[in-house]
mmCIF file of C-alpha atoms in Angstrom:
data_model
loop_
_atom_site.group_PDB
_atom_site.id
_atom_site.type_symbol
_atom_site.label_atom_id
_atom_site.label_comp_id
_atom_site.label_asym_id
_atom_site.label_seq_id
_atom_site.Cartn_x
_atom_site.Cartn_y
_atom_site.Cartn_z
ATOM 1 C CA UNK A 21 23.832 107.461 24.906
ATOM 2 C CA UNK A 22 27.107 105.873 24.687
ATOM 3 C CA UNK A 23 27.828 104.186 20.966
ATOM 4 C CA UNK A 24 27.619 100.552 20.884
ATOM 5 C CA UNK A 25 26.275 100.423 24.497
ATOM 6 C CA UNK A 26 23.834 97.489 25.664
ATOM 7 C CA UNK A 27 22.195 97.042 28.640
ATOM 8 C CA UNK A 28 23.677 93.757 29.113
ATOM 9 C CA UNK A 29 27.208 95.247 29.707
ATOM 10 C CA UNK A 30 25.492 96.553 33.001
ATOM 11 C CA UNK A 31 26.318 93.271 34.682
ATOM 12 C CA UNK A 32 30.129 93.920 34.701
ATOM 13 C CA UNK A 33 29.629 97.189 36.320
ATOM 14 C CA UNK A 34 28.051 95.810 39.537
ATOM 15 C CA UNK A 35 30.491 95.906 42.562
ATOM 16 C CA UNK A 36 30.170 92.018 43.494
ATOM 17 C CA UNK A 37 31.001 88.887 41.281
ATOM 18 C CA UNK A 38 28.888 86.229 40.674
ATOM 19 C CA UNK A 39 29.118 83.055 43.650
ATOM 20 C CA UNK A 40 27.253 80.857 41.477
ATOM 21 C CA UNK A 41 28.278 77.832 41.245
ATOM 22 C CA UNK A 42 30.486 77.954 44.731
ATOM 23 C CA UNK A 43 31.672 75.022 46.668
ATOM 24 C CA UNK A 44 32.624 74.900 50.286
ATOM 25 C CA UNK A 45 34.123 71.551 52.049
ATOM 26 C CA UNK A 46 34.023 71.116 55.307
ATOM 27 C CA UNK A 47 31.822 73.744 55.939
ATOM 28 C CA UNK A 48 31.295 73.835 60.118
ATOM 29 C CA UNK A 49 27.796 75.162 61.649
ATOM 30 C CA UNK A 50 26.669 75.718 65.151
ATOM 31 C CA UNK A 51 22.040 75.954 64.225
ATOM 32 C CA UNK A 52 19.823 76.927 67.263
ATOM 33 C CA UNK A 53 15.546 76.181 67.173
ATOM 34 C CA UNK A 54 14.302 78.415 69.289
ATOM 35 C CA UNK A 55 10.656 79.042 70.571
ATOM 36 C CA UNK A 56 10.103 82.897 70.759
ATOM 37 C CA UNK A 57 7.245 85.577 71.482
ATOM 38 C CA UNK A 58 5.133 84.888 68.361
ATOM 39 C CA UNK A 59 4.494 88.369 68.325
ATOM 40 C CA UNK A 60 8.191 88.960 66.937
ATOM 41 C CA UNK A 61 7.257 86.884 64.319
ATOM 42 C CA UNK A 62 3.944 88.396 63.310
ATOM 43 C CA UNK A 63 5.627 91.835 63.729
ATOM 44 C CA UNK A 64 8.044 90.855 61.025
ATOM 45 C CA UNK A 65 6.151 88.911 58.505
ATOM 46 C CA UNK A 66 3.215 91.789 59.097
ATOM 47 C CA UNK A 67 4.297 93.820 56.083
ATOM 48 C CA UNK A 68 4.809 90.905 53.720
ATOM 49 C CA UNK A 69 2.485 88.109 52.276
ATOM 50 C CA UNK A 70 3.936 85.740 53.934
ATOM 51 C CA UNK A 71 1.995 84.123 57.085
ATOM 52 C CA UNK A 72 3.760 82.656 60.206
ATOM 53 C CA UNK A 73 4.004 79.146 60.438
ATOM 54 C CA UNK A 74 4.198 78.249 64.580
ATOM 55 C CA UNK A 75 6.055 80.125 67.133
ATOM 56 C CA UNK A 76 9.811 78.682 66.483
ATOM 57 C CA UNK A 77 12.412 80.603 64.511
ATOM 58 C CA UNK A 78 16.029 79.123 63.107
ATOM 59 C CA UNK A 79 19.452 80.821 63.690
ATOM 60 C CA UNK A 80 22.679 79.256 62.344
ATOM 61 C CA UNK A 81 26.305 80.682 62.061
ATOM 62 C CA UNK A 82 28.373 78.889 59.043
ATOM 63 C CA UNK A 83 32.168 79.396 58.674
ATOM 64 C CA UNK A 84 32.347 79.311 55.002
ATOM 65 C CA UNK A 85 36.278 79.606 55.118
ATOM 66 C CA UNK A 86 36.998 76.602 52.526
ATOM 67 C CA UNK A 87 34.766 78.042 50.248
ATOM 68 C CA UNK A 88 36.145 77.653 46.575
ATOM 69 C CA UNK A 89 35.086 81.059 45.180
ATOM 70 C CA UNK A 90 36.045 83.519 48.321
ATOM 71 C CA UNK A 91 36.031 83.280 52.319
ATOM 72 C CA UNK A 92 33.327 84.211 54.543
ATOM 73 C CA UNK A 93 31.064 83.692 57.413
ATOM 74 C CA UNK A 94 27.461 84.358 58.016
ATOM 75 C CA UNK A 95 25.029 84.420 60.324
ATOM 76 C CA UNK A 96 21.316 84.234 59.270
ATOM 77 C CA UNK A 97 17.572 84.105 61.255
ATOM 78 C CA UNK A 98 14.876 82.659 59.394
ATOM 79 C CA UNK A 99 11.616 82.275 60.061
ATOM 80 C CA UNK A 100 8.974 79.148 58.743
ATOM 81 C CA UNK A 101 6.117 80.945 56.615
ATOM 82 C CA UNK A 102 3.544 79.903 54.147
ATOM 83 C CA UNK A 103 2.904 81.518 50.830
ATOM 84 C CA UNK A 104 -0.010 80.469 48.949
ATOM 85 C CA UNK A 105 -0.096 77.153 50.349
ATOM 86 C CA UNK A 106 3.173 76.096 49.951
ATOM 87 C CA UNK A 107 5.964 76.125 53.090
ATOM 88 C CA UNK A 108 9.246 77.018 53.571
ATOM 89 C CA UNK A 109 11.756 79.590 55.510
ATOM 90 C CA UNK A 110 11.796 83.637 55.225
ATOM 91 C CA UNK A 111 15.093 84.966 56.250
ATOM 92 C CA UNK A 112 14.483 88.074 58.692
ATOM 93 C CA UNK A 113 18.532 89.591 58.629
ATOM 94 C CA UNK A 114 21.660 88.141 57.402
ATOM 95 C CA UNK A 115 25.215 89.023 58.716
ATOM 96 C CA UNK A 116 27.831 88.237 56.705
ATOM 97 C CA UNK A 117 31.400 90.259 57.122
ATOM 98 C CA UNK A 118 32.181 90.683 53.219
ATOM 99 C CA UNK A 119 30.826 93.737 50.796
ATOM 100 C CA UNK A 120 30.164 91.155 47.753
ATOM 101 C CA UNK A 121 28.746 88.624 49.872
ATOM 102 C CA UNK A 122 26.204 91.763 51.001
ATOM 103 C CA UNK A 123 25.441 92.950 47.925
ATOM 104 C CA UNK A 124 25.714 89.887 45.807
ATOM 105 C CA UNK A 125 22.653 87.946 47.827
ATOM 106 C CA UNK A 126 21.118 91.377 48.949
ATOM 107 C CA UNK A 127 20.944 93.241 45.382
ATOM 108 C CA UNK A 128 20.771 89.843 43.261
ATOM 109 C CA UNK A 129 18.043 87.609 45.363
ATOM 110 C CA UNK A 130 16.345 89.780 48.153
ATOM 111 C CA UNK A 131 18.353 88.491 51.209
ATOM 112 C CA UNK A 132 18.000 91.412 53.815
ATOM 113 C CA UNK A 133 21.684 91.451 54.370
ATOM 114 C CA UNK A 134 24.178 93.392 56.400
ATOM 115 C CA UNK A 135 28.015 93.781 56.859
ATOM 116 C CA UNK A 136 29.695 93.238 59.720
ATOM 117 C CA UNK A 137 32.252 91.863 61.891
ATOM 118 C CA UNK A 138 31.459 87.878 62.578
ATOM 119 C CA UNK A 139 34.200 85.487 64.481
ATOM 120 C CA UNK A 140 33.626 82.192 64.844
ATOM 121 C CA UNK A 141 35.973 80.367 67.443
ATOM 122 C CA UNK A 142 36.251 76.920 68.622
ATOM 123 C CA UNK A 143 36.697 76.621 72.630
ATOM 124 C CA UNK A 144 38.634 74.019 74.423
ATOM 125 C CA UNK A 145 35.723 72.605 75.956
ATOM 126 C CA UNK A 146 35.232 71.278 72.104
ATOM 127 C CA UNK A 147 32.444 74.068 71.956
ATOM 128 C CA UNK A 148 32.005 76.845 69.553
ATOM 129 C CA UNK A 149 31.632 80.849 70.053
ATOM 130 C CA UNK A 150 30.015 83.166 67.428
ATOM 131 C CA UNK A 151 29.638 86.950 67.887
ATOM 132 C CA UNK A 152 28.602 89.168 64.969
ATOM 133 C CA UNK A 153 29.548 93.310 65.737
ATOM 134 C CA UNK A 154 28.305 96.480 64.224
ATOM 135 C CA UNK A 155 31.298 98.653 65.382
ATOM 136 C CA UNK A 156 32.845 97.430 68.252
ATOM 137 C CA UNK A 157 29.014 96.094 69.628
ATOM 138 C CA UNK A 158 28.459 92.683 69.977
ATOM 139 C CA UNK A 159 24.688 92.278 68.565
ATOM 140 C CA UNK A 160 24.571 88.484 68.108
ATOM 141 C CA UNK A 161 26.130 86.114 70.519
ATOM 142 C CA UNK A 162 25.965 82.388 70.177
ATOM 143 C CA UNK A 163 27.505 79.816 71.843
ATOM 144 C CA UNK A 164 26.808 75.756 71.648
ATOM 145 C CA UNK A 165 28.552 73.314 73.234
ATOM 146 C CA UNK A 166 28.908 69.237 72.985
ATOM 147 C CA UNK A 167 26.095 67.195 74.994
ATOM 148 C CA UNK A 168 25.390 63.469 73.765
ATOM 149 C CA UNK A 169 22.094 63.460 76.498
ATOM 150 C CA UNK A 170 20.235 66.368 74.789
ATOM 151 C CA UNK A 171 17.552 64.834 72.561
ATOM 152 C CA UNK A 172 17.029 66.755 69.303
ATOM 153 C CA UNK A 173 13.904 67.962 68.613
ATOM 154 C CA UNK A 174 11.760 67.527 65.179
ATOM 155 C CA UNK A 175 13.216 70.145 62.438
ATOM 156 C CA UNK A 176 11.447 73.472 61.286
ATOM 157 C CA UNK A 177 10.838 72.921 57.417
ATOM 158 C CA UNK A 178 12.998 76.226 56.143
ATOM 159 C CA UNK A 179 13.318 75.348 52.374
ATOM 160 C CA UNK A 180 13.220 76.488 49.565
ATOM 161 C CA UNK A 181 14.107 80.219 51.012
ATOM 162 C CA UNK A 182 11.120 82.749 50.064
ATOM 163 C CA UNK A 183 12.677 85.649 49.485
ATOM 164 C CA UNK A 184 11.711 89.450 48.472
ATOM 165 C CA UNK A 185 13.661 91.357 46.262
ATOM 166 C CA UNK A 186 12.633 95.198 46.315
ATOM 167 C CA UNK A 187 13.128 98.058 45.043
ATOM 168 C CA UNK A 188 12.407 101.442 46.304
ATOM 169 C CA UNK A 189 10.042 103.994 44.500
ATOM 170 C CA UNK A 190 12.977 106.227 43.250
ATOM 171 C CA UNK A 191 10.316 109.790 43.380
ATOM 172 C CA UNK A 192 8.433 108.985 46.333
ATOM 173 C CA UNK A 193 7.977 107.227 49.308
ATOM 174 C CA UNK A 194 6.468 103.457 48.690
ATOM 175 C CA UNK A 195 7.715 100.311 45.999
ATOM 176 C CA UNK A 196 9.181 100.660 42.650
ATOM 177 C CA UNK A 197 9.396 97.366 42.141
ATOM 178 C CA UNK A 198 8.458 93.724 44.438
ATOM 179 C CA UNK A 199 8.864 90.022 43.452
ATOM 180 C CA UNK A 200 9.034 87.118 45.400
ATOM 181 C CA UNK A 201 11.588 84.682 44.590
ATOM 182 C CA UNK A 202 12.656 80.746 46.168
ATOM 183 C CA UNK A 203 16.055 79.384 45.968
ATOM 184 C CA UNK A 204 16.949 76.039 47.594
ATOM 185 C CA UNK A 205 20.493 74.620 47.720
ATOM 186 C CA UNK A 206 19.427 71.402 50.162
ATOM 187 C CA UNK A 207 19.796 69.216 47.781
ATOM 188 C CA UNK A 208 23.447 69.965 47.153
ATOM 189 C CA UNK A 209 24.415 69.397 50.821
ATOM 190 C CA UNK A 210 25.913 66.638 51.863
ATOM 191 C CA UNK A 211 26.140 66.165 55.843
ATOM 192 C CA UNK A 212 29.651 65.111 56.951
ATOM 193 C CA UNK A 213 28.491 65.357 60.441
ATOM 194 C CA UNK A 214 26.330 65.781 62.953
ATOM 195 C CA UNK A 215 26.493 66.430 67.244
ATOM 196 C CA UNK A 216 23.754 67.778 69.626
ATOM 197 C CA UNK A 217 24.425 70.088 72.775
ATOM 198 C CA UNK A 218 23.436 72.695 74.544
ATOM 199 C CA UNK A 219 23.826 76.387 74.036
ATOM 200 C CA UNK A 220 23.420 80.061 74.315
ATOM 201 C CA UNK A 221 22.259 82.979 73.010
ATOM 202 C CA UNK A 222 21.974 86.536 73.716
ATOM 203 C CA UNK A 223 20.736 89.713 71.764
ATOM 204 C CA UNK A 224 21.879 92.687 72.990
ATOM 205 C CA UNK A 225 21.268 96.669 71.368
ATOM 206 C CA UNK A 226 22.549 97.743 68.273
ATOM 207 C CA UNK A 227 24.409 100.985 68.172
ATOM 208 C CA UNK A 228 23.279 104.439 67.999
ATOM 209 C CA UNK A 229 22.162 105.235 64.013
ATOM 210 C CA UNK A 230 21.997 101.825 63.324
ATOM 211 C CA UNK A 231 18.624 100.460 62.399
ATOM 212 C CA UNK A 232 17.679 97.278 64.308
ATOM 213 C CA UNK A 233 14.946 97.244 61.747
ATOM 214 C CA UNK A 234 13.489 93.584 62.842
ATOM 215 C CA UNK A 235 13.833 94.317 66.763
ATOM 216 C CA UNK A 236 15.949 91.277 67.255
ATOM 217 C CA UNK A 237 17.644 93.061 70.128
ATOM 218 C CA UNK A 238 14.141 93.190 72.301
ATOM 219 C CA UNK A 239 13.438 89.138 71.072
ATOM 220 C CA UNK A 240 12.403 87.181 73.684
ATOM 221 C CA UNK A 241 13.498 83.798 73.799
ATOM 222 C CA UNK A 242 11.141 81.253 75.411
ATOM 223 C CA UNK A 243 12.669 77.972 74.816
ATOM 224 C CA UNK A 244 16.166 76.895 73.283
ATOM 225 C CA UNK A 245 14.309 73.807 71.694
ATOM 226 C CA UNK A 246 17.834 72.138 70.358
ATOM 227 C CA UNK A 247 21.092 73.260 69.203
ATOM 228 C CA UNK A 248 23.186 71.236 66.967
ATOM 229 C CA UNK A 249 27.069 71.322 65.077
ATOM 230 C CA UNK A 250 26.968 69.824 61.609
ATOM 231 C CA UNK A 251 29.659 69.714 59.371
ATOM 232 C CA UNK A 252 29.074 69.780 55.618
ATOM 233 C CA UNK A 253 29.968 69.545 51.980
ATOM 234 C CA UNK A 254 28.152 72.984 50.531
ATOM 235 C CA UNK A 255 27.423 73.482 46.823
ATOM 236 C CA UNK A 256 25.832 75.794 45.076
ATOM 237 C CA UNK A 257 25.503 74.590 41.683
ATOM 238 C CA UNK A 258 24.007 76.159 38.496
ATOM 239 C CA UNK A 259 20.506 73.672 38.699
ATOM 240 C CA UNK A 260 19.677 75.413 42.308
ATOM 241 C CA UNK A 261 22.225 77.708 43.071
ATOM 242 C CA UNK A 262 20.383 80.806 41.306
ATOM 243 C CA UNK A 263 16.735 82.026 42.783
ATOM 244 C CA UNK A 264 13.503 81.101 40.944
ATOM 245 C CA UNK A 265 11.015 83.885 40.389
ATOM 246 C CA UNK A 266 7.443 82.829 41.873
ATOM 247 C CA UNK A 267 5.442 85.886 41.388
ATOM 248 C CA UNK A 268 6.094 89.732 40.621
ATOM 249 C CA UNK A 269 3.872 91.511 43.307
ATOM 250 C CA UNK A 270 4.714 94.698 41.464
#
């Protein structure tokens, strides 16, 4: 072994730099509610100990831009859950269009995340347009635009995020290594503002060799329950920035 080594100089050699504590003003949002085939839910919470909470599910696309430590956008689906009694959201797949974004939520707290290609474009008709691509295929296509007569329904309770962070069995097929963690930033938001409308969406297939591991292309929407552009002040600060551990399952 290397003189003098530690294994706390293993930190510097990851490929992504820390994001905590980040701020991002002005952050703009286009969220969708949307009642789906509860057996897309089931299907992806099957395999975890997590149990589905109702038949709704939460998408948002964030333009994090203005953020203070690096530029990005995302695009997440969560789902509400229950874990030992206590509620909250479990995110199913991520997007965001960044390596360290990827890795540094992925690798660090358990947030099943991918790279890709994610615009975010504001219409004339004051509307918004976000399309996440693997390649040159549109997977995710969202779309929400301005309408003061839509009444907004009741919102899911996603927080804190219940995460798993895994880790392979390095000689074998199964685990190496499972914990479940929570992280909640809410309190750190401030909302700037707020607008209902209508909106869009539409799944479509992923490309050949990549693995649409949650089926979200075959998700069947049964309801767009409300869809909704907030603007915000985003932090995430060193009290609730990081992830919590809850339990190690293994």
């Amino acid at each position: 072994m290397r003189e003098g080594f530690t294994s706390s100089q293993l930190y510097k050699r990851l490929p992504y730099g820390t994001t905590v504590p980040s701020h991002c003003p002005n952050l703009p949002a286009i969220s969708f509610d949307l009642r789906v085939d509860p057996d897309w839910i089931e299907q992806n919470l099957a395999n975890t100990p997590f149990t589905p909470v109702g038949d709704r599910i939460f998408i948002s696309a964030s333009d994090y831009s203005n953020n203070a430590v690096v530029p990005f956008k995302d695009i997440i689906v969560i789902v509400p859950m229950e874990y030992k009694g206590k509620r909250g959201g479990h995110p199913i797949v991520e997007f965001e269009n960044l390596n360290r974004l990827v890795m540094g939520g992925r690798e660090k707290w358990g947030y099943p995340k991918l790279v890709s290609d994610i615009s975010f474009d504001r219409l004339e008709n004051g509307g918004i347009r976000s399309v996440v691509k693997l390649g040159s295929t549109p997977v995710v296509e969202l779309e929400w635009t301005p309408d003061a007569t839509v009444t907004e329904a009741e919102p899911l309770n996603l927080t804190p995020h219940y995460l798993l962070r895994l880790l392979p069995d390095a000689s074998r097929e199964g685990m190496g290594f499972a914990e479940v963690l929570n992280r909640d930033t809410s309190s750190d938001v401030t909302l700037l503002e707020k607008k209902i409308g209508k909106g869009s969406v539409k799944f479509n297939k992923w490309p050949q060799h990549e693995l649409d591991y949650c089926g979200l292309a075959d998700l069947e929407i049964k309801e767009i329950v409300s869809v909704t552009f907030t603007t915000s002040d985003w932090h995430a600060t060193e009290e609730n920035g990081w992830a919590r551990l809850v339990d190690r399952i293994l």
